[in-house]
Amino acid sequence: MSSHNPIISVIIPCYNEEEVLLTCHSRMIEVFEGYDNHEYELIYVNDGSSDRTEELLRYLHDSYPQTRVVMLSRNFGHQAAVTAGLTAASGQCAVIIDADLQDPPEVILQMIDRWQSGYEVVYGVRESRAGESSFKLRSAQLFYRLINKLSDVEIPLDSGDFRLLDRRAVNAMLAMPERHRLLRGMSSWIGFRQFGLKYARAARFAGTTKYPIRKMINLALDGIFSFSTVPLRLVTGLGGLTAGLAAAGIFYSLVVRIFTPNWVAGWTTLILAILLASGVQMFCFGVLGEYVGRIYTEIKQRPLFIVREMLEVKAAAEEPKMQPVASHTMARSGVLSRTG
Ligand code: UDP
Ligand code: MG
């Protein structure tokens, strides 16, 4: 245990996941049963949880030698939490997985197989998704289609953040300093040999989603505005179109006025035209604003996340308080989860 140099780093972002953490941990331990403790590490990132997540993570860290915990100073959001995990990862590859067991930990072994056969990025493709509202499914579908239409990178359909990244891919991701991060887009952008591994996405094991509509919309906007300047071009096109229409209208009214005894009347049409034009303008300002706002946050160069505390792998001298197997069984039988 003295030389801590794991082969596989598993990154598990947690935001108020007290209900799933222990089960998640025991599933992970089971998956890595055939591995030595020093061959893998479980990196939990506590993304400013306000429930018992921190307490449970301290317990897991005390009890399991392969556990590391990154405590962030507040809630920075899923993508930043994963980035914190990637920064802490010391493995030759890193796996990103949700804490809620929607991505079955068992699939990690298949990802490792693919990695060992030479792929640098193995991303999970959701073949089916249990227990998610049809609104979520439909909006997710729309999201991927829209991003792929608009942006410069192809994000594989129905892939989430559940993926394995080789050390080279991890380093490439960490070399991308942008503040608005869509990891699945970035990990597609970096290239390398990529493999899409199909799996069935399960329902959330317990607790509620930490991605309300507001966060989903933010993620979608990041996907579009961080990977594409197509909206700017659309806006230019729209401006050209409305200006063209206006020019045609002016020409028409002049012709009517000069060559016929009539003229184009209509206060209503005038007001409507003004309303339409200013509406289009405001929309375009909004699009510009998205980019300007992004430039502003990028230029501030603030850190992506702030670490309050790191719980590192214990040195060999400090034996774990409990035998891994014993506490593992305890967690599974629910002894600990009942205290909440
Ligand atoms: N998460 C996080 N910070 C946040 C929101 C979510 O670390 O601000 C974690 C959460 O604990 C979970 C993962 O990101 O492990 C995915 O979140 P969730 O399952 O709630 O999203 P959904 O699957 O519903 O899209
Ligand atoms: Mg989930």
mmCIF file of C-alpha atoms and ligand atoms in Angstrom:
data_model
loop_
_atom_site.group_PDB
_atom_site.id
_atom_site.type_symbol
_atom_site.label_atom_id
_atom_site.label_comp_id
_atom_site.label_asym_id
_atom_site.label_seq_id
_atom_site.Cartn_x
_atom_site.Cartn_y
_atom_site.Cartn_z
ATOM 1 C CA MET A 1 0.000 0.000 0.000
ATOM 2 C CA SER A 2 2.915 2.367 0.341
ATOM 3 C CA SER A 3 3.361 3.183 -3.303
ATOM 4 C CA HIS A 4 -0.030 4.392 -4.287
ATOM 5 C CA ASN A 5 -0.244 4.156 -8.019
ATOM 6 C CA PRO A 6 -3.581 2.757 -9.028
ATOM 7 C CA ILE A 7 -4.389 1.562 -12.510
ATOM 8 C CA ILE A 8 -7.989 2.664 -12.457
ATOM 9 C CA SER A 9 -9.469 5.801 -10.934
ATOM 10 C CA VAL A 10 -13.230 5.832 -10.564
ATOM 11 C CA ILE A 11 -14.697 9.311 -10.197
ATOM 12 C CA ILE A 12 -18.023 9.597 -8.438
ATOM 13 C CA PRO A 13 -19.533 13.088 -8.080
ATOM 14 C CA CYS A 14 -21.964 13.335 -5.181
ATOM 15 C CA TYR A 15 -24.462 16.031 -4.442
ATOM 16 C CA ASN A 16 -26.810 15.162 -1.580
ATOM 17 C CA GLU A 17 -26.582 11.447 -2.236
ATOM 18 C CA GLU A 18 -26.915 10.128 1.349
ATOM 19 C CA GLU A 19 -29.566 7.659 0.226
ATOM 20 C CA VAL A 20 -27.459 5.958 -2.414
ATOM 21 C CA LEU A 21 -23.852 6.329 -1.276
ATOM 22 C CA LEU A 22 -23.371 3.158 0.732
ATOM 23 C CA THR A 23 -25.083 0.977 -1.821
ATOM 24 C CA CYS A 24 -23.088 2.647 -4.542
ATOM 25 C CA HIS A 25 -19.881 1.962 -2.648
ATOM 26 C CA SER A 26 -20.608 -1.697 -2.044
ATOM 27 C CA ARG A 27 -21.525 -2.183 -5.705
ATOM 28 C CA MET A 28 -18.175 -0.630 -6.663
ATOM 29 C CA ILE A 29 -16.296 -2.845 -4.251
ATOM 30 C CA GLU A 30 -18.039 -5.873 -5.697
ATOM 31 C CA VAL A 31 -17.149 -4.877 -9.231
ATOM 32 C CA PHE A 32 -13.471 -4.617 -8.309
ATOM 33 C CA GLU A 33 -13.418 -7.825 -6.300
ATOM 34 C CA GLY A 34 -10.806 -9.360 -8.573
ATOM 35 C CA TYR A 35 -8.509 -6.351 -8.115
ATOM 36 C CA ASP A 36 -6.004 -5.587 -5.403
ATOM 37 C CA ASN A 37 -6.760 -2.559 -3.273
ATOM 38 C CA HIS A 38 -3.899 -0.598 -4.739
ATOM 39 C CA GLU A 39 -4.947 -1.306 -8.306
ATOM 40 C CA TYR A 40 -7.916 1.004 -8.173
ATOM 41 C CA GLU A 41 -9.115 4.055 -6.319
ATOM 42 C CA LEU A 42 -12.616 5.362 -5.742
ATOM 43 C CA ILE A 43 -12.563 9.145 -5.826
ATOM 44 C CA TYR A 44 -15.699 10.644 -4.394
ATOM 45 C CA VAL A 45 -16.217 14.323 -5.010
ATOM 46 C CA ASN A 46 -18.511 15.922 -2.482
ATOM 47 C CA ASP A 47 -20.019 18.771 -4.450
ATOM 48 C CA GLY A 48 -21.084 20.889 -1.490
ATOM 49 C CA SER A 49 -23.747 18.502 -0.230
ATOM 50 C CA SER A 50 -25.934 19.702 2.612
ATOM 51 C CA ASP A 51 -27.123 16.289 3.791
ATOM 52 C CA ARG A 52 -25.152 13.459 5.432
ATOM 53 C CA THR A 53 -23.074 12.820 2.322
ATOM 54 C CA GLU A 54 -19.917 14.255 3.925
ATOM 55 C CA GLU A 55 -20.284 12.163 7.063
ATOM 56 C CA LEU A 56 -20.794 8.995 5.018
ATOM 57 C CA LEU A 57 -17.817 9.784 2.838
ATOM 58 C CA ARG A 58 -15.633 10.240 5.917
ATOM 59 C CA TYR A 59 -16.801 6.872 7.130
ATOM 60 C CA LEU A 60 -16.039 5.234 3.767
ATOM 61 C CA HIS A 61 -12.625 6.869 3.706
ATOM 62 C CA ASP A 62 -11.875 5.620 7.197
ATOM 63 C CA SER A 63 -12.961 2.107 6.384
ATOM 64 C CA TYR A 64 -11.751 1.461 2.871
ATOM 65 C CA PRO A 65 -8.128 2.013 1.893
ATOM 66 C CA GLN A 66 -8.929 2.547 -1.780
ATOM 67 C CA THR A 67 -11.173 5.512 -1.106
ATOM 68 C CA ARG A 68 -10.220 9.150 -1.640
ATOM 69 C CA VAL A 69 -12.517 12.084 -1.115
ATOM 70 C CA VAL A 70 -12.383 15.553 -2.604
ATOM 71 C CA MET A 71 -14.482 17.959 -0.573
ATOM 72 C CA LEU A 72 -15.406 21.031 -2.567
ATOM 73 C CA SER A 73 -16.019 24.304 -0.778
ATOM 74 C CA ARG A 74 -19.563 24.616 -2.134
ATOM 75 C CA ASN A 75 -21.787 23.245 -4.878
ATOM 76 C CA PHE A 76 -19.985 23.850 -8.158
ATOM 77 C CA GLY A 77 -22.172 21.650 -10.337
ATOM 78 C CA HIS A 78 -21.782 18.198 -11.788
ATOM 79 C CA GLN A 79 -19.345 19.071 -14.586
ATOM 80 C CA ALA A 80 -17.010 20.972 -12.254
ATOM 81 C CA ALA A 81 -17.198 18.170 -9.680
ATOM 82 C CA VAL A 82 -16.145 15.625 -12.300
ATOM 83 C CA THR A 83 -13.309 17.927 -13.336
ATOM 84 C CA ALA A 84 -12.172 18.038 -9.706
ATOM 85 C CA GLY A 85 -12.169 14.240 -9.735
ATOM 86 C CA LEU A 86 -10.200 14.097 -12.974
ATOM 87 C CA THR A 87 -7.661 16.494 -11.486
ATOM 88 C CA ALA A 88 -7.237 14.285 -8.441
ATOM 89 C CA ALA A 89 -7.118 11.022 -10.405
ATOM 90 C CA SER A 90 -3.776 9.278 -10.413
ATOM 91 C CA GLY A 91 -4.717 6.201 -12.411
ATOM 92 C CA GLN A 92 -3.692 5.153 -15.883
ATOM 93 C CA CYS A 93 -7.315 5.515 -16.791
ATOM 94 C CA ALA A 94 -10.288 7.233 -15.209
ATOM 95 C CA VAL A 95 -13.926 6.209 -15.178
ATOM 96 C CA ILE A 96 -16.642 8.815 -14.647
ATOM 97 C CA ILE A 97 -19.812 7.438 -13.127
ATOM 98 C CA ASP A 98 -22.858 8.827 -11.307
ATOM 99 C CA ALA A 99 -23.468 7.980 -7.684
ATOM 100 C CA ASP A 100 -27.114 7.080 -8.168
ATOM 101 C CA LEU A 101 -26.416 3.712 -9.835
ATOM 102 C CA GLN A 102 -28.179 4.710 -13.036
ATOM 103 C CA ASP A 103 -24.999 3.717 -14.766
ATOM 104 C CA PRO A 104 -24.442 0.125 -13.645
ATOM 105 C CA PRO A 105 -20.952 -0.150 -12.108
ATOM 106 C CA GLU A 106 -20.625 -3.624 -13.622
ATOM 107 C CA VAL A 107 -20.311 -2.020 -17.056
ATOM 108 C CA ILE A 108 -16.971 -0.567 -15.913
ATOM 109 C CA LEU A 109 -15.371 -3.981 -16.403
ATOM 110 C CA GLN A 110 -16.491 -4.052 -20.028
ATOM 111 C CA MET A 111 -15.080 -0.553 -20.460
ATOM 112 C CA ILE A 112 -11.779 -1.713 -19.028
ATOM 113 C CA ASP A 113 -11.742 -4.584 -21.541
ATOM 114 C CA ARG A 114 -12.126 -2.144 -24.400
ATOM 115 C CA TRP A 115 -9.487 0.129 -22.947
ATOM 116 C CA GLN A 116 -7.080 -2.785 -22.711
ATOM 117 C CA SER A 117 -7.757 -3.625 -26.327
ATOM 118 C CA GLY A 118 -6.505 -0.170 -27.296
ATOM 119 C CA TYR A 119 -9.300 2.389 -27.102
ATOM 120 C CA GLU A 120 -8.479 5.634 -25.302
ATOM 121 C CA VAL A 121 -12.070 6.738 -24.797
ATOM 122 C CA VAL A 122 -14.850 4.261 -24.057
ATOM 123 C CA TYR A 123 -18.151 6.070 -23.683
ATOM 124 C CA GLY A 124 -21.390 4.544 -22.542
ATOM 125 C CA VAL A 125 -24.312 4.658 -24.947
ATOM 126 C CA ARG A 126 -27.693 4.345 -23.284
ATOM 127 C CA GLU A 127 -29.595 1.672 -25.103
ATOM 128 C CA SER A 128 -32.573 1.929 -22.841
ATOM 129 C CA ARG A 129 -33.391 4.166 -19.932
ATOM 130 C CA ALA A 130 -35.602 2.913 -17.182
ATOM 131 C CA GLY A 131 -37.515 5.109 -14.811
ATOM 132 C CA GLU A 132 -37.115 8.435 -16.532
ATOM 133 C CA SER A 133 -39.972 10.691 -17.475
ATOM 134 C CA SER A 134 -40.890 10.864 -21.140
ATOM 135 C CA PHE A 135 -40.212 14.592 -20.873
ATOM 136 C CA LYS A 136 -36.621 13.898 -19.842
ATOM 137 C CA LEU A 137 -36.169 11.341 -22.613
ATOM 138 C CA ARG A 138 -37.612 13.588 -25.258
ATOM 139 C CA SER A 139 -35.722 16.671 -24.141
ATOM 140 C CA ALA A 140 -32.484 14.677 -24.026
ATOM 141 C CA GLN A 141 -33.079 13.469 -27.561
ATOM 142 C CA LEU A 142 -33.792 16.984 -28.759
ATOM 143 C CA PHE A 143 -30.665 18.185 -26.953
ATOM 144 C CA TYR A 144 -28.342 15.766 -28.746
ATOM 145 C CA ARG A 145 -29.894 16.344 -32.153
ATOM 146 C CA LEU A 146 -29.701 20.121 -31.737
ATOM 147 C CA ILE A 147 -26.108 20.098 -30.542
ATOM 148 C CA ASN A 148 -25.017 17.880 -33.385
ATOM 149 C CA LYS A 149 -26.745 20.124 -35.913
ATOM 150 C CA LEU A 150 -25.257 23.285 -34.490
ATOM 151 C CA SER A 151 -21.862 22.433 -33.170
ATOM 152 C CA ASP A 152 -18.476 21.642 -34.557
ATOM 153 C CA VAL A 153 -18.090 18.369 -32.707
ATOM 154 C CA GLU A 154 -20.184 15.289 -33.063
ATOM 155 C CA ILE A 155 -21.456 14.194 -29.664
ATOM 156 C CA PRO A 156 -22.520 10.567 -29.946
ATOM 157 C CA LEU A 157 -26.265 10.226 -29.563
ATOM 158 C CA ASP A 158 -27.466 9.128 -26.150
ATOM 159 C CA SER A 159 -24.095 9.208 -24.492
ATOM 160 C CA GLY A 160 -23.848 10.737 -21.056
ATOM 161 C CA ASP A 161 -20.849 11.353 -18.887
ATOM 162 C CA PHE A 162 -20.456 7.660 -18.002
ATOM 163 C CA ARG A 163 -17.169 6.866 -19.707
ATOM 164 C CA LEU A 164 -13.618 5.628 -19.381
ATOM 165 C CA LEU A 165 -10.739 7.882 -20.343
ATOM 166 C CA ASP A 166 -7.160 6.795 -20.833
ATOM 167 C CA ARG A 167 -4.530 8.879 -19.030
ATOM 168 C CA ARG A 168 -3.724 10.618 -22.314
ATOM 169 C CA ALA A 169 -7.368 11.564 -22.757
ATOM 170 C CA VAL A 170 -7.592 12.737 -19.137
ATOM 171 C CA ASN A 171 -4.573 14.963 -19.644
ATOM 172 C CA ALA A 172 -6.063 16.344 -22.842
ATOM 173 C CA MET A 173 -9.295 17.172 -21.022
ATOM 174 C CA LEU A 174 -7.427 18.834 -18.167
ATOM 175 C CA ALA A 175 -5.513 20.917 -20.683
ATOM 176 C CA MET A 176 -8.820 22.488 -21.762
ATOM 177 C CA PRO A 177 -9.218 25.411 -19.392
ATOM 178 C CA GLU A 178 -12.733 26.507 -20.317
ATOM 179 C CA ARG A 179 -15.125 27.390 -17.565
ATOM 180 C CA HIS A 180 -18.330 26.341 -19.290
ATOM 181 C CA ARG A 181 -17.728 22.669 -19.598
ATOM 182 C CA LEU A 182 -19.665 19.979 -21.320
ATOM 183 C CA LEU A 183 -17.435 17.012 -20.639
ATOM 184 C CA ARG A 184 -19.115 14.672 -23.092
ATOM 185 C CA GLY A 185 -18.533 17.225 -25.849
ATOM 186 C CA MET A 186 -14.951 17.835 -24.782
ATOM 187 C CA SER A 187 -14.138 14.159 -24.635
ATOM 188 C CA SER A 188 -15.448 13.802 -28.176
ATOM 189 C CA TRP A 189 -13.500 16.838 -29.350
ATOM 190 C CA ILE A 190 -10.142 15.527 -28.106
ATOM 191 C CA GLY A 191 -10.204 12.689 -30.623
ATOM 192 C CA PHE A 192 -8.218 9.489 -29.896
ATOM 193 C CA ARG A 193 -9.640 6.065 -30.584
ATOM 194 C CA GLN A 194 -13.190 6.120 -29.263
ATOM 195 C CA PHE A 195 -15.568 3.266 -28.624
ATOM 196 C CA GLY A 196 -19.296 3.501 -27.875
ATOM 197 C CA LEU A 197 -20.306 0.784 -25.446
ATOM 198 C CA LYS A 198 -24.028 0.056 -25.297
ATOM 199 C CA TYR A 199 -25.615 -0.483 -21.908
ATOM 200 C CA ALA A 200 -29.005 -0.365 -20.287
ATOM 201 C CA ARG A 201 -29.408 2.640 -18.050
ATOM 202 C CA ALA A 202 -31.152 1.777 -14.831
ATOM 203 C CA ALA A 203 -33.522 3.868 -12.798
ATOM 204 C CA ARG A 204 -32.144 6.050 -10.021
ATOM 205 C CA PHE A 205 -31.574 3.761 -7.042
ATOM 206 C CA ALA A 206 -32.916 6.247 -4.484
ATOM 207 C CA GLY A 207 -33.225 9.953 -3.908
ATOM 208 C CA THR A 208 -34.255 12.508 -6.470
ATOM 209 C CA THR A 209 -32.594 13.922 -9.529
ATOM 210 C CA LYS A 210 -30.093 16.698 -8.899
ATOM 211 C CA TYR A 211 -30.671 17.959 -12.420
ATOM 212 C CA PRO A 212 -33.798 20.081 -12.390
ATOM 213 C CA ILE A 213 -34.942 21.646 -15.644
ATOM 214 C CA ARG A 214 -32.967 24.804 -14.961
ATOM 215 C CA LYS A 215 -29.671 22.893 -14.809
ATOM 216 C CA MET A 216 -30.614 20.843 -17.866
ATOM 217 C CA ILE A 217 -31.231 24.018 -19.855
ATOM 218 C CA ASN A 218 -27.901 25.436 -18.697
ATOM 219 C CA LEU A 219 -26.134 22.274 -19.774
ATOM 220 C CA ALA A 220 -27.825 22.395 -23.164
ATOM 221 C CA LEU A 221 -26.858 26.055 -23.633
ATOM 222 C CA ASP A 222 -23.260 25.225 -22.708
ATOM 223 C CA GLY A 223 -23.312 22.477 -25.309
ATOM 224 C CA ILE A 224 -24.511 24.828 -27.997
ATOM 225 C CA PHE A 225 -22.654 28.035 -27.218
ATOM 226 C CA SER A 226 -19.377 26.443 -26.137
ATOM 227 C CA PHE A 227 -19.006 24.275 -29.200
ATOM 228 C CA SER A 228 -20.453 26.373 -31.938
ATOM 229 C CA THR A 229 -20.562 29.793 -33.498
ATOM 230 C CA VAL A 230 -23.399 28.745 -35.799
ATOM 231 C CA PRO A 231 -25.958 30.797 -33.779
ATOM 232 C CA LEU A 232 -23.954 33.917 -34.612
ATOM 233 C CA ARG A 233 -24.148 33.087 -38.277
ATOM 234 C CA LEU A 234 -27.865 32.370 -38.001
ATOM 235 C CA VAL A 235 -28.328 35.773 -36.431
ATOM 236 C CA THR A 236 -26.440 37.405 -39.274
ATOM 237 C CA GLY A 237 -28.656 35.548 -41.729
ATOM 238 C CA LEU A 238 -31.768 36.602 -39.862
ATOM 239 C CA GLY A 239 -30.632 40.224 -39.888
ATOM 240 C CA GLY A 240 -29.991 40.049 -43.632
ATOM 241 C CA LEU A 241 -33.398 38.515 -44.225
ATOM 242 C CA THR A 242 -35.349 41.124 -42.255
ATOM 243 C CA ALA A 243 -33.335 43.961 -43.773
ATOM 244 C CA GLY A 244 -34.044 42.530 -47.236
ATOM 245 C CA LEU A 245 -37.762 42.315 -46.502
ATOM 246 C CA ALA A 246 -37.779 45.906 -45.255
ATOM 247 C CA ALA A 247 -35.946 47.093 -48.378
ATOM 248 C CA ALA A 248 -38.472 45.324 -50.597
ATOM 249 C CA GLY A 249 -41.300 46.950 -48.634
ATOM 250 C CA ILE A 250 -39.780 50.413 -48.987
ATOM 251 C CA PHE A 251 -39.265 49.899 -52.691
ATOM 252 C CA TYR A 252 -42.856 48.740 -53.082
ATOM 253 C CA SER A 253 -44.322 51.737 -51.190
ATOM 254 C CA LEU A 254 -42.197 54.153 -53.222
ATOM 255 C CA VAL A 255 -43.358 52.617 -56.488
ATOM 256 C CA VAL A 256 -46.985 52.788 -55.360
ATOM 257 C CA ARG A 257 -46.571 56.414 -54.214
ATOM 258 C CA ILE A 258 -44.774 57.665 -57.312
ATOM 259 C CA PHE A 259 -46.407 55.762 -60.145
ATOM 260 C CA THR A 260 -49.996 55.436 -58.912
ATOM 261 C CA PRO A 261 -52.423 57.881 -57.312
ATOM 262 C CA ASN A 262 -52.580 55.601 -54.198
ATOM 263 C CA TRP A 263 -50.242 55.049 -51.287
ATOM 264 C CA VAL A 264 -49.685 52.216 -48.831
ATOM 265 C CA ALA A 265 -51.781 52.903 -45.763
ATOM 266 C CA GLY A 266 -51.752 51.233 -42.407
ATOM 267 C CA TRP A 267 -50.799 52.249 -38.946
ATOM 268 C CA THR A 268 -51.286 48.661 -37.759
ATOM 269 C CA THR A 269 -48.853 47.125 -40.222
ATOM 270 C CA LEU A 270 -46.325 49.768 -39.260
ATOM 271 C CA ILE A 271 -46.527 48.971 -35.563
ATOM 272 C CA LEU A 272 -46.426 45.243 -36.223
ATOM 273 C CA ALA A 273 -43.351 45.649 -38.386
ATOM 274 C CA ILE A 274 -41.636 47.655 -35.649
ATOM 275 C CA LEU A 275 -42.568 45.095 -33.017
ATOM 276 C CA LEU A 276 -41.302 42.249 -35.150
ATOM 277 C CA ALA A 277 -38.066 43.989 -35.966
ATOM 278 C CA SER A 278 -37.343 44.903 -32.360
ATOM 279 C CA GLY A 279 -38.223 41.385 -31.217
ATOM 280 C CA VAL A 280 -35.756 39.925 -33.684
ATOM 281 C CA GLN A 281 -33.164 42.432 -32.558
ATOM 282 C CA MET A 282 -33.599 41.580 -28.904
ATOM 283 C CA PHE A 283 -33.268 37.889 -29.663
ATOM 284 C CA CYS A 284 -30.062 38.592 -31.534
ATOM 285 C CA PHE A 285 -28.740 40.676 -28.666
ATOM 286 C CA GLY A 286 -29.497 37.721 -26.429
ATOM 287 C CA VAL A 287 -27.427 35.407 -28.609
ATOM 288 C CA LEU A 288 -24.587 37.917 -28.695
ATOM 289 C CA GLY A 289 -24.941 38.289 -24.935
ATOM 290 C CA GLU A 290 -24.456 34.534 -24.469
ATOM 291 C CA TYR A 291 -21.090 34.772 -26.166
ATOM 292 C CA VAL A 292 -20.064 38.006 -24.490
ATOM 293 C CA GLY A 293 -21.026 36.568 -21.113
ATOM 294 C CA ARG A 294 -18.944 33.489 -21.828
ATOM 295 C CA ILE A 295 -15.971 35.596 -22.857
ATOM 296 C CA TYR A 296 -16.349 37.459 -19.591
ATOM 297 C CA THR A 297 -16.364 34.347 -17.411
ATOM 298 C CA GLU A 298 -13.489 32.824 -19.372
ATOM 299 C CA ILE A 299 -11.389 35.942 -19.096
ATOM 300 C CA LYS A 300 -11.735 36.125 -15.331
ATOM 301 C CA GLN A 301 -9.792 32.853 -15.187
ATOM 302 C CA ARG A 302 -11.342 31.805 -11.934
ATOM 303 C CA PRO A 303 -10.658 28.266 -10.785
ATOM 304 C CA LEU A 304 -13.265 25.758 -11.886
ATOM 305 C CA PHE A 305 -13.724 24.508 -8.363
ATOM 306 C CA ILE A 306 -12.264 25.066 -4.918
ATOM 307 C CA VAL A 307 -11.145 22.181 -2.766
ATOM 308 C CA ARG A 308 -11.906 22.545 0.917
ATOM 309 C CA GLU A 309 -10.277 19.300 1.981
ATOM 310 C CA MET A 310 -8.689 16.230 0.444
ATOM 311 C CA LEU A 311 -8.968 12.878 2.156
ATOM 312 C CA GLU A 312 -6.047 10.977 0.734
ATOM 313 C CA VAL A 313 -5.331 7.285 0.731
ATOM 314 C CA LYS A 314 -4.047 6.338 4.126
ATOM 315 C CA ALA A 315 -0.402 5.465 4.552
ATOM 316 C CA ALA A 316 0.429 1.837 5.211
ATOM 317 C CA ALA A 317 1.100 2.546 8.890
ATOM 318 C CA GLU A 318 -2.433 3.666 9.482
ATOM 319 C CA GLU A 319 -4.376 0.474 9.200
ATOM 320 C CA PRO A 320 -8.043 0.897 8.356
ATOM 321 C CA LYS A 321 -10.210 0.876 11.457
ATOM 322 C CA MET A 322 -12.424 -1.862 10.159
ATOM 323 C CA GLN A 323 -11.710 -4.777 7.939
ATOM 324 C CA PRO A 324 -12.975 -3.880 4.488
ATOM 325 C CA VAL A 325 -15.042 -7.027 4.185
ATOM 326 C CA ALA A 326 -16.821 -6.519 7.481
ATOM 327 C CA SER A 327 -17.856 -2.931 6.885
ATOM 328 C CA HIS A 328 -18.713 -3.763 3.340
ATOM 329 C CA THR A 329 -21.210 -6.355 4.514
ATOM 330 C CA MET A 330 -22.516 -3.896 7.063
ATOM 331 C CA ALA A 331 -23.141 -1.278 4.457
ATOM 332 C CA ARG A 332 -24.882 -3.769 2.269
ATOM 333 C CA SER A 333 -27.142 -5.060 4.958
ATOM 334 C CA GLY A 334 -28.281 -1.511 5.572
ATOM 335 C CA VAL A 335 -27.098 -1.237 9.169
ATOM 336 C CA LEU A 336 -25.519 2.108 8.443
ATOM 337 C CA SER A 337 -28.110 3.559 6.186
ATOM 338 C CA ARG A 338 -30.789 3.311 8.814
ATOM 339 C CA THR A 339 -29.194 5.879 11.070
ATOM 340 C CA GLY A 340 -30.391 8.775 8.889
HETATM 341 N N1 UDP B 1 -24.240 16.008 -9.151
HETATM 342 C C1 UDP B 1 -23.224 16.819 -8.640
HETATM 343 N N2 UDP B 1 -23.437 18.161 -8.529
HETATM 344 C C2 UDP B 1 -24.613 18.749 -8.905
HETATM 345 C C3 UDP B 1 -25.631 17.914 -9.448
HETATM 346 C C4 UDP B 1 -25.402 16.555 -9.568
HETATM 347 O O1 UDP B 1 -22.155 16.331 -8.286
HETATM 348 O O2 UDP B 1 -24.732 19.965 -8.778
HETATM 349 C C5 UDP B 1 -24.008 14.547 -9.253
HETATM 350 C C6 UDP B 1 -25.079 13.684 -8.612
HETATM 351 O O3 UDP B 1 -24.799 13.464 -7.245
HETATM 352 C C7 UDP B 1 -24.997 12.403 -9.432
HETATM 353 C C8 UDP B 1 -24.604 12.912 -10.799
HETATM 354 O O4 UDP B 1 -24.072 14.222 -10.620
HETATM 355 O O5 UDP B 1 -23.992 11.537 -8.973
HETATM 356 C C9 UDP B 1 -25.775 12.959 -11.757
HETATM 357 O O6 UDP B 1 -26.853 13.660 -11.176
HETATM 358 P P1 UDP B 1 -28.341 13.122 -11.247
HETATM 359 O O7 UDP B 1 -28.366 11.639 -11.129
HETATM 360 O O8 UDP B 1 -29.139 13.859 -10.223
HETATM 361 O O9 UDP B 1 -28.768 13.577 -12.699
HETATM 362 P P2 UDP B 1 -29.744 12.780 -13.706
HETATM 363 O O10 UDP B 1 -29.244 11.376 -13.783
HETATM 364 O O11 UDP B 1 -31.093 12.878 -13.111
HETATM 365 O O12 UDP B 1 -29.588 13.530 -14.998
HETATM 366 MG MG MG B 2 -29.021 10.180 -12.216
#
